[in-house]
mmCIF file of C-alpha atoms and ligand atoms in Angstrom:
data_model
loop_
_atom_site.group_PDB
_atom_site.id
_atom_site.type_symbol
_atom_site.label_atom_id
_atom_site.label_comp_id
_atom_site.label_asym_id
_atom_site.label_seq_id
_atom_site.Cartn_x
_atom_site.Cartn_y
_atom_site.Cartn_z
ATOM 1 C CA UNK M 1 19.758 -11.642 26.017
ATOM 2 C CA UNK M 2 21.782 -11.646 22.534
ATOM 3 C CA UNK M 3 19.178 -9.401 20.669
ATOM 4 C CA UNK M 4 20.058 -8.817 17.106
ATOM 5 C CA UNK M 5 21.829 -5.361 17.647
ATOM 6 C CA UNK M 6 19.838 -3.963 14.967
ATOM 7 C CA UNK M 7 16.308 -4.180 16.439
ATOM 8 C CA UNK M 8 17.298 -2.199 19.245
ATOM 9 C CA UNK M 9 17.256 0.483 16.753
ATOM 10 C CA UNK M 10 13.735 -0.351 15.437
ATOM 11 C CA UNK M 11 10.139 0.736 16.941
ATOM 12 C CA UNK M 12 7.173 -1.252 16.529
ATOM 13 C CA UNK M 13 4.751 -0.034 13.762
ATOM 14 C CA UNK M 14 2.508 3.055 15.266
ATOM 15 C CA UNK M 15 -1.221 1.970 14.364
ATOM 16 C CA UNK M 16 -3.031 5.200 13.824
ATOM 17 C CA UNK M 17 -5.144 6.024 16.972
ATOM 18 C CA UNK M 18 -8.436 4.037 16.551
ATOM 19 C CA UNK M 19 -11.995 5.406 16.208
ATOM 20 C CA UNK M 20 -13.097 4.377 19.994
ATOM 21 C CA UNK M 21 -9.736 5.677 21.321
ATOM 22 C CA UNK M 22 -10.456 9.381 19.439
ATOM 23 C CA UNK M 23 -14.283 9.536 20.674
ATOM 24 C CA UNK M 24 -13.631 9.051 24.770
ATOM 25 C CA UNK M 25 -10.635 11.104 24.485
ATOM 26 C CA UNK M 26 -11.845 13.925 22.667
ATOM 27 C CA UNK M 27 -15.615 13.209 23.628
ATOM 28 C CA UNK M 28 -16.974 13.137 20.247
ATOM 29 C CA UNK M 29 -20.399 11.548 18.968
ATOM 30 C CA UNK M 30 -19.046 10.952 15.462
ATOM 31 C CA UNK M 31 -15.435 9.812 14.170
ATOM 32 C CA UNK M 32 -14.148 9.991 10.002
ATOM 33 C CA UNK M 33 -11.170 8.195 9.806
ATOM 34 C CA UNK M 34 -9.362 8.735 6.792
ATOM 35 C CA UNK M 35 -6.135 7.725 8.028
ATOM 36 C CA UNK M 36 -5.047 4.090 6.543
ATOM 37 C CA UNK M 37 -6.571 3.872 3.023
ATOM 38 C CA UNK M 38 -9.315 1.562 3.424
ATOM 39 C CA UNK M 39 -11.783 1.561 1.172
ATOM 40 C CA UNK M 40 -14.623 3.767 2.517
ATOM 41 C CA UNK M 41 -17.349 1.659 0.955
ATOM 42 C CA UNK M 42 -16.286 -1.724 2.334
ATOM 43 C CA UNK M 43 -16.130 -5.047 0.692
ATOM 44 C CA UNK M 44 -18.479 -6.361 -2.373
ATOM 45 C CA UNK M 45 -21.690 -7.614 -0.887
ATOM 46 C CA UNK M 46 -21.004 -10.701 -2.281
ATOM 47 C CA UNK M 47 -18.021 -11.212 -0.017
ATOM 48 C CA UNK M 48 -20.760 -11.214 3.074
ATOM 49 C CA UNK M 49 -22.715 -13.028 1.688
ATOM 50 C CA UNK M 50 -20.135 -15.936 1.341
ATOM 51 C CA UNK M 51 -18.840 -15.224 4.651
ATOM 52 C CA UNK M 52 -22.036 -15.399 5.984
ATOM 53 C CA UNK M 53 -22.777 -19.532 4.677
ATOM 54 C CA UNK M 54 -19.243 -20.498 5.604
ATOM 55 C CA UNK M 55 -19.930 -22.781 8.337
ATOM 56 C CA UNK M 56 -18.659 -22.305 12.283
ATOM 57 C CA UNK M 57 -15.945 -25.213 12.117
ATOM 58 C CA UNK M 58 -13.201 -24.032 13.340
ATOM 59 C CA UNK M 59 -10.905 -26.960 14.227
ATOM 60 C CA UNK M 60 -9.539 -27.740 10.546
ATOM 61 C CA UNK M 61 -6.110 -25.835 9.310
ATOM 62 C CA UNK M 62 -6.888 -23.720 6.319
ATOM 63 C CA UNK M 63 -6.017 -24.726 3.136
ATOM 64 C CA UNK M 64 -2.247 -24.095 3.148
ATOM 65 C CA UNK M 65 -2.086 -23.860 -0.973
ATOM 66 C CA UNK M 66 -4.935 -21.534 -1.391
ATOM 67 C CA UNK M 67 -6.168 -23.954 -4.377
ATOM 68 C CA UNK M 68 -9.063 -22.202 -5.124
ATOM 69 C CA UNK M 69 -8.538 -18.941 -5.086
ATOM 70 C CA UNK M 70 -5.009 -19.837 -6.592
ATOM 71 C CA UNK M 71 -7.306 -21.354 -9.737
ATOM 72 C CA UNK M 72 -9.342 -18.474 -9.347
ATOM 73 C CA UNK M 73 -6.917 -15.773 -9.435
ATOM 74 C CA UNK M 74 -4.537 -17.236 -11.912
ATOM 75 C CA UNK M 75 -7.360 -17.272 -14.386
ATOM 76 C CA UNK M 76 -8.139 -14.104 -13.688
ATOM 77 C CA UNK M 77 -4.416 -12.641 -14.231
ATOM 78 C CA UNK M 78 -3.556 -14.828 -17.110
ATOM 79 C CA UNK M 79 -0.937 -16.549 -15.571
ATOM 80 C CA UNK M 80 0.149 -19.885 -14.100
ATOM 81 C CA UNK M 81 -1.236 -20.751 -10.428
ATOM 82 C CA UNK M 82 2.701 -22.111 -9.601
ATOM 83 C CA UNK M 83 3.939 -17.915 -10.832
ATOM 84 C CA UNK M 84 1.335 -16.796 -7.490
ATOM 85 C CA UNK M 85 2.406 -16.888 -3.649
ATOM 86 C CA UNK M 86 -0.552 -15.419 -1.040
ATOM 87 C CA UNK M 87 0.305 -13.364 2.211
ATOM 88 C CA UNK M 88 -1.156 -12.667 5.269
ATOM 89 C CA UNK M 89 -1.071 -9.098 3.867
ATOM 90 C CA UNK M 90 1.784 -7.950 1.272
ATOM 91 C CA UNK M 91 3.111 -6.949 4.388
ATOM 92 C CA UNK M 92 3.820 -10.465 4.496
ATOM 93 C CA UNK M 93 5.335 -11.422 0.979
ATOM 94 C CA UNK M 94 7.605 -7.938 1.885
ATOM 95 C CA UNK M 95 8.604 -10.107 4.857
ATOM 96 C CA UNK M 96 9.284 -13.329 2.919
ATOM 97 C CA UNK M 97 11.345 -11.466 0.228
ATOM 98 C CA UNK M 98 13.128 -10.075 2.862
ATOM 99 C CA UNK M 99 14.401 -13.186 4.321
ATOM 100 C CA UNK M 100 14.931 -14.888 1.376
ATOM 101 C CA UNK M 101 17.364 -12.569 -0.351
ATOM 102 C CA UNK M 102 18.332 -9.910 2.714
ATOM 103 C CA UNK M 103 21.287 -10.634 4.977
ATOM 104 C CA UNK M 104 24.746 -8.479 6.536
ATOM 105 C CA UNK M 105 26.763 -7.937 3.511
ATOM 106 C CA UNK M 106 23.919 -7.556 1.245
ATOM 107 C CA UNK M 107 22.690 -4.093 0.017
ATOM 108 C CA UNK M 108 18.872 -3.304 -0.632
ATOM 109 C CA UNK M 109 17.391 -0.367 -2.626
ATOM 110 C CA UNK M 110 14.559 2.069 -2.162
ATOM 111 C CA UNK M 111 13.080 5.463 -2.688
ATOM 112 C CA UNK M 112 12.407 7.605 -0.082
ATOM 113 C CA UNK M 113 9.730 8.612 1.652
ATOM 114 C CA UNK M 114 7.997 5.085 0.940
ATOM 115 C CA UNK M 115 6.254 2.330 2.351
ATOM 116 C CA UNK M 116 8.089 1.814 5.255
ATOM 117 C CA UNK M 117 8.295 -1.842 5.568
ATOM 118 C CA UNK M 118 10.869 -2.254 2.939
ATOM 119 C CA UNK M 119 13.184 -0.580 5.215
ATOM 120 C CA UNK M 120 12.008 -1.886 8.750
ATOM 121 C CA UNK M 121 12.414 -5.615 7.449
ATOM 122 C CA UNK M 122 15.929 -5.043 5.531
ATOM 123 C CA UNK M 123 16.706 -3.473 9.154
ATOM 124 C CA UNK M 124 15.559 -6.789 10.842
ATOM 125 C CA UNK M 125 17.605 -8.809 8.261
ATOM 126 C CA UNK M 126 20.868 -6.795 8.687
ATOM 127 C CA UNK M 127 21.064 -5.640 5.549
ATOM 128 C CA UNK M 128 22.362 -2.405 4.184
ATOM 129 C CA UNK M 129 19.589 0.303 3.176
ATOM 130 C CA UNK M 130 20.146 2.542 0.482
ATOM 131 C CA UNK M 131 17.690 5.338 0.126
ATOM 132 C CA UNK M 132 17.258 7.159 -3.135
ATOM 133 C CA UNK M 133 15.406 10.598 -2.631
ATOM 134 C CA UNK M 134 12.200 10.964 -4.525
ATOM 135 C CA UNK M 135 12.408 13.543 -7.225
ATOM 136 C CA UNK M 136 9.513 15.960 -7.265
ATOM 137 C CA UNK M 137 7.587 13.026 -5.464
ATOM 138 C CA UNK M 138 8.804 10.377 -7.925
ATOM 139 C CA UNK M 139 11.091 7.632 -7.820
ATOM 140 C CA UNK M 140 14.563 8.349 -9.349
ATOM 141 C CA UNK M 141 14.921 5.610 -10.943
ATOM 142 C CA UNK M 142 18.448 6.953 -12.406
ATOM 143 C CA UNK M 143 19.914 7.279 -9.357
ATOM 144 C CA UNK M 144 18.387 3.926 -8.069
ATOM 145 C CA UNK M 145 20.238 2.224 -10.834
ATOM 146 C CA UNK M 146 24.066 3.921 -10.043
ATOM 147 C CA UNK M 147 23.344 2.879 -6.353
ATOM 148 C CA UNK M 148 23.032 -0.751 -7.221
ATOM 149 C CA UNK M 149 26.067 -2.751 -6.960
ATOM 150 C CA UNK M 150 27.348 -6.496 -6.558
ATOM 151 C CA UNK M 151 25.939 -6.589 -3.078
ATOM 152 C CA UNK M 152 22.343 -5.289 -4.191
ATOM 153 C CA UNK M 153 20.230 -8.299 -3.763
ATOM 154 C CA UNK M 154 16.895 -6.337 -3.946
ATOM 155 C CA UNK M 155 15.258 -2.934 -5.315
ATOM 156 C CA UNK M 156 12.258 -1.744 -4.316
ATOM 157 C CA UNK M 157 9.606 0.454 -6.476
ATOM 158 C CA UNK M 158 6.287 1.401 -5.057
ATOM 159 C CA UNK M 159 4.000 2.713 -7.272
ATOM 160 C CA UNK M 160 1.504 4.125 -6.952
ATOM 161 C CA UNK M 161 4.015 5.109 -4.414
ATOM 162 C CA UNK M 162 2.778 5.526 -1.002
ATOM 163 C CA UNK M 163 2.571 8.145 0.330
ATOM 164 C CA UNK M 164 2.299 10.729 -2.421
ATOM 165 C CA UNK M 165 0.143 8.836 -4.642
ATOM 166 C CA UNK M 166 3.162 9.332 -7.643
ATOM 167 C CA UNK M 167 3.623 6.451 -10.013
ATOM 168 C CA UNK M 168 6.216 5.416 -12.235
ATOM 169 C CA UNK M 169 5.278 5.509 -16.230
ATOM 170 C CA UNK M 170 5.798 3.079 -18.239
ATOM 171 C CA UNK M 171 8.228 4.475 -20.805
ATOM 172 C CA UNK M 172 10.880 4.779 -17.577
ATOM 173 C CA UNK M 173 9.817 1.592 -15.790
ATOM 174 C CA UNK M 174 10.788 -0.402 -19.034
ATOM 175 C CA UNK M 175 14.166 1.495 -19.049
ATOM 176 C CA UNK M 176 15.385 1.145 -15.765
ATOM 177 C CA UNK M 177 14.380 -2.879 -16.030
ATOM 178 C CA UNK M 178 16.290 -3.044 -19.041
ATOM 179 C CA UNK M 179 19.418 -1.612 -17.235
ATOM 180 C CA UNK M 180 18.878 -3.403 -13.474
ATOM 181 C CA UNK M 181 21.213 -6.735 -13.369
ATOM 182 C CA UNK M 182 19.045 -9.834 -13.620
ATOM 183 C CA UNK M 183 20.338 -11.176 -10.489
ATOM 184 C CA UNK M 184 18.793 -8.106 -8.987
ATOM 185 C CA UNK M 185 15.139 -8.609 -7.189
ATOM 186 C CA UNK M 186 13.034 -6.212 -8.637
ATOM 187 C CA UNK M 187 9.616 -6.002 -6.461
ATOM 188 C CA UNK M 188 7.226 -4.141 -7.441
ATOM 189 C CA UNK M 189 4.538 -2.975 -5.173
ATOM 190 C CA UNK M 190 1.268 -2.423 -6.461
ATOM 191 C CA UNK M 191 -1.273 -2.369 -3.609
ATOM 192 C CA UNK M 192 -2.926 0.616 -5.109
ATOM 193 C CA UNK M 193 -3.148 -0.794 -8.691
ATOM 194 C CA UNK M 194 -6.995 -1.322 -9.135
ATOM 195 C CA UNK M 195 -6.972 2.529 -8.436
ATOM 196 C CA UNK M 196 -4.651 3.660 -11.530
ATOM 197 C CA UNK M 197 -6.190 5.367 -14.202
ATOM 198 C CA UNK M 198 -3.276 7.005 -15.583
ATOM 199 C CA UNK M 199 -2.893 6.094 -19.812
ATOM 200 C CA UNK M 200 0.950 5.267 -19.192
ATOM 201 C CA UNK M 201 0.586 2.725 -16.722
ATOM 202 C CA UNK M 202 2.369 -0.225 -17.530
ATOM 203 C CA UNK M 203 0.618 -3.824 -17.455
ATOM 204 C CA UNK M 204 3.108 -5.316 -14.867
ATOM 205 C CA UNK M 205 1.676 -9.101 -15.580
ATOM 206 C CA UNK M 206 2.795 -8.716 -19.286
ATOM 207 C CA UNK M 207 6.344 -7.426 -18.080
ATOM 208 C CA UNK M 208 7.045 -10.760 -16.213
ATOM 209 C CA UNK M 209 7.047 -12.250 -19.233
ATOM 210 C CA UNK M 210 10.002 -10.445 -20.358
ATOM 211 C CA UNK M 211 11.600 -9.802 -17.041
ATOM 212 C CA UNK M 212 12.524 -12.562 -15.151
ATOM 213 C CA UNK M 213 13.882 -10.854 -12.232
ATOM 214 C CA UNK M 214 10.601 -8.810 -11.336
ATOM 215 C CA UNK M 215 7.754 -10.010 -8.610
ATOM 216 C CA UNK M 216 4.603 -7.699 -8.017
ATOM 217 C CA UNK M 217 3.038 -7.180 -5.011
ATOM 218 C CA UNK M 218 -1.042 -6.701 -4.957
ATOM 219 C CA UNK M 219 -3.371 -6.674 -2.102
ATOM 220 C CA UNK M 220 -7.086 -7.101 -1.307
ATOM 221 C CA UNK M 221 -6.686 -4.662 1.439
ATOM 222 C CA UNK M 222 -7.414 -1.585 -0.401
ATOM 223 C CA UNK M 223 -9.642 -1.414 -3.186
ATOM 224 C CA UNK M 224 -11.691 -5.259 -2.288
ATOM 225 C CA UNK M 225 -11.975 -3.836 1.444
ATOM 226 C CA UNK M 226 -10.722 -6.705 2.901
ATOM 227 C CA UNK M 227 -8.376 -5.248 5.138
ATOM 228 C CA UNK M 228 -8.789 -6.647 8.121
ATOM 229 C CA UNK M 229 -8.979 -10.490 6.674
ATOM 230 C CA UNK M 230 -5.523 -9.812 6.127
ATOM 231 C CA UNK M 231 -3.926 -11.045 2.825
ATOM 232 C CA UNK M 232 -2.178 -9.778 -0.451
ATOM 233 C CA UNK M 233 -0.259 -12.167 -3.202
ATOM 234 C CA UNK M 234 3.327 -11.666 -5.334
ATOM 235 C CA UNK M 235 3.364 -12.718 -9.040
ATOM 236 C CA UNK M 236 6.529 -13.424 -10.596
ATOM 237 C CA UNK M 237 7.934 -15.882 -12.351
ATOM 238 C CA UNK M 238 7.398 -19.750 -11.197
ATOM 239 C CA UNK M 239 11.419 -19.695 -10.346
ATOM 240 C CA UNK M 240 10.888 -16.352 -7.955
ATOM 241 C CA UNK M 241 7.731 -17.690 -6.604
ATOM 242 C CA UNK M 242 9.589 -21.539 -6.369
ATOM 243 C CA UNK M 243 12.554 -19.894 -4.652
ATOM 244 C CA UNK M 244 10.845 -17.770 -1.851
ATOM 245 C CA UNK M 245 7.976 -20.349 -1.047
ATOM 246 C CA UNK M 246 10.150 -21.919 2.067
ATOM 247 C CA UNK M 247 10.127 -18.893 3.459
ATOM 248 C CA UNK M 248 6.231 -18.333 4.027
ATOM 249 C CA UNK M 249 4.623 -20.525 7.145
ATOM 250 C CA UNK M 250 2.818 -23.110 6.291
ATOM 251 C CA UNK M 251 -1.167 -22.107 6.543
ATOM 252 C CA UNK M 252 -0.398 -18.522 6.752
ATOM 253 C CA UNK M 253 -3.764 -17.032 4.666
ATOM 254 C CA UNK M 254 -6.998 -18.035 7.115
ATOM 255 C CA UNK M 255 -10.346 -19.541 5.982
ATOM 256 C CA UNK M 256 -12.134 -16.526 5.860
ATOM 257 C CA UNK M 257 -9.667 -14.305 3.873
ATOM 258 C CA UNK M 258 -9.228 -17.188 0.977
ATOM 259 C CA UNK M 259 -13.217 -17.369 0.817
ATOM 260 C CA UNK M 260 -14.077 -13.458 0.776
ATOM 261 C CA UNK M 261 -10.688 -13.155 -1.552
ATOM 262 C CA UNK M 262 -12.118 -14.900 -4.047
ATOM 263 C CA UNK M 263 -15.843 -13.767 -3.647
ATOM 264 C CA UNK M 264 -14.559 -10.179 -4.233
ATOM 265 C CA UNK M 265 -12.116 -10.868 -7.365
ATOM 266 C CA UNK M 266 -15.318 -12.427 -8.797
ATOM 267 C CA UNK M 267 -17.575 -8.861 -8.632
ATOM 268 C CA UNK M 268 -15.008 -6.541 -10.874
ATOM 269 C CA UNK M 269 -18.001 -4.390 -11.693
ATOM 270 C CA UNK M 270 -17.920 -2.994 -7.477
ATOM 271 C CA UNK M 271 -13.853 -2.529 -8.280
ATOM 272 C CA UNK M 272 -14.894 -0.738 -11.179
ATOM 273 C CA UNK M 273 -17.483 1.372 -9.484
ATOM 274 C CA UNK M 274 -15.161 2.089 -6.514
ATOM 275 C CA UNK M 275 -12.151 3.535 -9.309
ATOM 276 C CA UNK M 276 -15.102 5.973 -10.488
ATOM 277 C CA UNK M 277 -16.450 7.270 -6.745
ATOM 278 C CA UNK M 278 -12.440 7.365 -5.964
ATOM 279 C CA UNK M 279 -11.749 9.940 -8.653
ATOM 280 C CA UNK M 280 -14.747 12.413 -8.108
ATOM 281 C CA UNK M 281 -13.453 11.932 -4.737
ATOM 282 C CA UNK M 282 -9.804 13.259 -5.188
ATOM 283 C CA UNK M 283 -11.480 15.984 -7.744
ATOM 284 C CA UNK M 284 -13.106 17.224 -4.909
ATOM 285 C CA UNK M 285 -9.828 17.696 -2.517
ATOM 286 C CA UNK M 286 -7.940 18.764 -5.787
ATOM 287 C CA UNK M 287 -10.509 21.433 -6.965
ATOM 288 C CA UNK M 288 -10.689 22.577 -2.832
ATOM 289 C CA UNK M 289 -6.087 22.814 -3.138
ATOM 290 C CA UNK M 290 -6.256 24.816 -6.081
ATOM 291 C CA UNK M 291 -8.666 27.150 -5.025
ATOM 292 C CA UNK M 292 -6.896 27.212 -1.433
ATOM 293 C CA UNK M 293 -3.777 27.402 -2.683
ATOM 294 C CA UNK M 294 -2.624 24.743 -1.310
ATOM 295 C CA UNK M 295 -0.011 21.952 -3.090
ATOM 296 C CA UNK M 296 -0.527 18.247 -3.653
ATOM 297 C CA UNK M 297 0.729 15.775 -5.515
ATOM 298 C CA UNK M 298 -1.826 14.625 -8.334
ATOM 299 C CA UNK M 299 -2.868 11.036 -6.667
ATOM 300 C CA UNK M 300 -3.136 7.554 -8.582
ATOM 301 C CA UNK M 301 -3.887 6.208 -5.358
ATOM 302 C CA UNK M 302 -7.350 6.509 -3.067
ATOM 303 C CA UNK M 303 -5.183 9.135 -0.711
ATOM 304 C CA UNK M 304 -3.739 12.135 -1.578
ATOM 305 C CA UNK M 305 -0.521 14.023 0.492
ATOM 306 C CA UNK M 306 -1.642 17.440 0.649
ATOM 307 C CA UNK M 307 1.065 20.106 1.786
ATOM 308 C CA UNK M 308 -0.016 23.129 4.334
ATOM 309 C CA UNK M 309 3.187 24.858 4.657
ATOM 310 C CA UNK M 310 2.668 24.485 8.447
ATOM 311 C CA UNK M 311 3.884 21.831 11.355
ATOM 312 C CA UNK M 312 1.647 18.519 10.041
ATOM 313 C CA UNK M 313 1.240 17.567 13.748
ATOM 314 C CA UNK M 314 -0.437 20.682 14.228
ATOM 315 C CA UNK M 315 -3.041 20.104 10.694
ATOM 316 C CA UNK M 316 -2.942 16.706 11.823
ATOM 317 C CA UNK M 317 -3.836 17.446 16.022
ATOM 318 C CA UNK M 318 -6.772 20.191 15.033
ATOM 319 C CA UNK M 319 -8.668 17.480 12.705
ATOM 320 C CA UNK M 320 -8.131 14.872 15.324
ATOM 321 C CA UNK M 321 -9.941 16.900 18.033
ATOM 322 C CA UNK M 322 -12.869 17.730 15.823
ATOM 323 C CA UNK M 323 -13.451 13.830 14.829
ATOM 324 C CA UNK M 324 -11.084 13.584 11.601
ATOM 325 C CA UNK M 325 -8.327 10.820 11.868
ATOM 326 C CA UNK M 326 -5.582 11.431 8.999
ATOM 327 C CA UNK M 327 -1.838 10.506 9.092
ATOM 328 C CA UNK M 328 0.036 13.048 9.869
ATOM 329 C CA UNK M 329 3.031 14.212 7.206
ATOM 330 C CA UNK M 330 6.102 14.345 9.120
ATOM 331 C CA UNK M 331 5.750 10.338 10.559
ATOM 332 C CA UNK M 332 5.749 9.856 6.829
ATOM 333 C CA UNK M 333 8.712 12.016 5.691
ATOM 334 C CA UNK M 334 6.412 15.288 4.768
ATOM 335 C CA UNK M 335 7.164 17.555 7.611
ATOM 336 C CA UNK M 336 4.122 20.243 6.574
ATOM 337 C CA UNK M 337 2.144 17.924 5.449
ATOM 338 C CA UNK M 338 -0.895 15.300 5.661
ATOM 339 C CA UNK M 339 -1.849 12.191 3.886
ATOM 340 C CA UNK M 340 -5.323 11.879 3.679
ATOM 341 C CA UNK M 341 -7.028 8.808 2.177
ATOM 342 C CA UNK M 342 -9.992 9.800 0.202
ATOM 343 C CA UNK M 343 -13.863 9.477 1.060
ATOM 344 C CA UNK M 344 -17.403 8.858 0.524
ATOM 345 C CA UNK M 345 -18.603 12.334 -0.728
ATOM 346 C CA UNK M 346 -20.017 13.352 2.450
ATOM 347 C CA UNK M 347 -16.764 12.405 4.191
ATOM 348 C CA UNK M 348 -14.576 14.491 2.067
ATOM 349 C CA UNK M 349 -16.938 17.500 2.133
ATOM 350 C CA UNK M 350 -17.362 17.275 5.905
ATOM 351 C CA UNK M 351 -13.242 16.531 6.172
ATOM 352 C CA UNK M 352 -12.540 19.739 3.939
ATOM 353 C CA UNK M 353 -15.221 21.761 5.691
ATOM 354 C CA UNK M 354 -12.769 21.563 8.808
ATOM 355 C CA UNK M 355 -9.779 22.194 6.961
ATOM 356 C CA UNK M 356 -11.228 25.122 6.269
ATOM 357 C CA UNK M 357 -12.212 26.215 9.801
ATOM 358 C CA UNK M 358 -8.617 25.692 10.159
ATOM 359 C CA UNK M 359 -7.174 27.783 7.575
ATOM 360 C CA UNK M 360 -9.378 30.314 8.875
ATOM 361 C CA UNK M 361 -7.873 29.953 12.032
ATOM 362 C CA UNK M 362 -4.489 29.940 10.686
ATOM 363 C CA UNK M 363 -5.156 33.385 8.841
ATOM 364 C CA UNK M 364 -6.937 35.124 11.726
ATOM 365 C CA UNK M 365 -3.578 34.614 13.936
ATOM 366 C CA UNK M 366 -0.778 35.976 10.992
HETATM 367 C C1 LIG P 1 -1.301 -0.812 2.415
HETATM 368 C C2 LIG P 1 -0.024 -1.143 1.709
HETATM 369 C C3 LIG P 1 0.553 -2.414 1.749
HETATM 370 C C4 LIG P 1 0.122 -3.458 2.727
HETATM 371 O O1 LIG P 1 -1.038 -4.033 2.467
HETATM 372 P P1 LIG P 1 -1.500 -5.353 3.228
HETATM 373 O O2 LIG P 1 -1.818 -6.257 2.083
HETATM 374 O O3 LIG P 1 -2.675 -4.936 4.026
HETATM 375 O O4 LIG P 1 -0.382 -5.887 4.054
HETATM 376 C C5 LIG P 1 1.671 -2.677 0.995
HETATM 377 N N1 LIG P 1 2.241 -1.712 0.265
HETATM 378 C C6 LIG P 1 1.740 -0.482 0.201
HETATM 379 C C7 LIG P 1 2.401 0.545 -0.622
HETATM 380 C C8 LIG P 1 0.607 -0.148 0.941
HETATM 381 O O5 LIG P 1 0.152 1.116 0.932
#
């Protein structure tokens, strides 16, 4: 077979091991996982509760335009319902911006370490893959610029960037749009938004109004706890959103995910409440680092990448076999350290009580 040289190259995406897998293997009653950050208080009871009178008909095709939660969600972002396009997960608009503009000959830009499906589709596409080293765990956006040339059909910010939870302020996002060509993609991915709290945060639905060239990528996997009803959105501008359209399959967002989507945009005050529980949550692993000595980046995210100065697999294997699931650093470009998404209460303390048993360990052996 003719395979496309360059997925030869590629591996499939590496699901974190799942809760059942973890408990036979390592024979344990009880399982945390804190490994893919889900939101560890689920969806908005409303959500059930409109999942639960949705009726078992299953023979009708969803509805392919997303018309009500299109309405729904427009209204609530202040924009038109023709600037939105849904996904069955950003992962998905990533995909359809990556076929649209990517292609051999064509250049794409990107920090690095990010979220990893930039690169893996550009891959797929052919395209070249230039990747800018964070700076102190930031995106340099200065060097992102001088990489750009005539062949750079798309750049790629993340932020909050996963996986260190860094984000870009506004002051320097508003400089380096000013200075990227406006035949240049800009996409920016925002799948932890609902979790900043930071004062210089931009508002990236006002900046498409200047910026023509910019789409933002948001997701009702993380903070609405729909993650496994699969689907995210892009807003841009209605000539972006116009342009890429033919790329996304026909009735790719499912019944279920447009109904609970729209149930859970509609209870902001359980978004709200989940921002507050997130940040007593990363005070309590950044009150435990400073006291342990231990170095993190400060998070705008609902994880936090927490450095040990030791092997990550090995952080990462001794939580596994007492019932935590994290991501270990080095799959993510942190070689000593571990991204861990942040708890209930109970979760963190009980995560951070074995951390502990294994920096004891640690400092018994040296
Ligand atoms: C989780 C995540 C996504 C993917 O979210 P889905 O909507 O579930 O596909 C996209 N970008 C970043 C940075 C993420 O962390």
């Amino acid at each position: 077979m003719r395979w496309k040289q360059q997925l030869l190259t590629l591996n499939p995406y590496q699901p974190g091991k799942s809760i059942d897998e973890v408990k036979k293997q390592y024979r344990l009653k009880e399982i945390v996982k804190l490994a893919s950050n889900e939101n560890p208080y689920g969806c908005s009871e409303r959500v059930l509760g409109t999942l639960e009178q949705s009726t078992g008909f299953f023979a009708l095709y969803p509805d392919g335009y997303a018309t009500n939660l299109r309405e729904t969600l427009a209204t609530h972002l202040d924009v038109f319902p023709n600037q939105i396009i849904f996904g069955n997960g950003s992962d998905e608009i990533i995909q359809i911006i990556s076929r649209s503009l990517l292609h051999p000959g064509a250049n794409t830009v990107m920090a690095a370490p990010t979220f990893p499906q930039y690169k893996h589709n550009a891959i797929i596409e052919g395209a070249e893959v230039r990747e800018i080293p964070l700076k102190n765990g930031n995106h340099d956006l200065d060097e992102m610029l001088a990489a750009i040339d005539g062949q750079t059909n798309a750049v790629w910010l993340c932020s909050p960037n996963n996986p260190t939870g860094t984000y870009i302020p506004e002051d320097q996002l508003i400089a380096f749009l000013d200075r990227v060509p406006k035949d240049v993609l800009v996409v920016l991915d925002e799948a932890y938004f609902e979790y900043v709290v930071a004062d210089d945060y931009y508002d990236s639905v006002e900046l498409l109004t200047r910026y023509e060239n910019l789409i933002v990528l948001r997701t009702f996997s993380k903070i609405y706890g729909l993650a496994s009803l699969r689907i995210g959105y892009g807003i841009a501008s209605q000539a972006i959103i116009r342009a890429i359209e033919p790329a996304r399959e026909p009735f790719n967002v499912n019944r279920f995910a447009l109904l609970a989507a729209e149930a859970a945009l509609g209870d902001q005050a359980y978004v709200n409440e989940c921002r507050q529980k997130n940040r007593q949550g990363l005070d309590q692993f950044y009150r435990y680092c400073d006291i342990n000595n231990l170095d993190y980046y400060p998070s705008q995210g609902n994880f936090i990448l927490i450095d040990f100065q030791v092997d990550g697999n090995e952080v990462f294997q001794f939580l596994l076999e007492k019932g935590f699931i994290v991501r270990s650093g080095p799959a993510l470009g942190f070689p000593t350290s571990i991204r861990v998404t942040v708890g209930s209460r109970e979760q963190n303390e009980k995560l951070l009580g074995a951390i502990s048993e294994f920096l004891a360990a640690k400092a018994a052996l040296s």
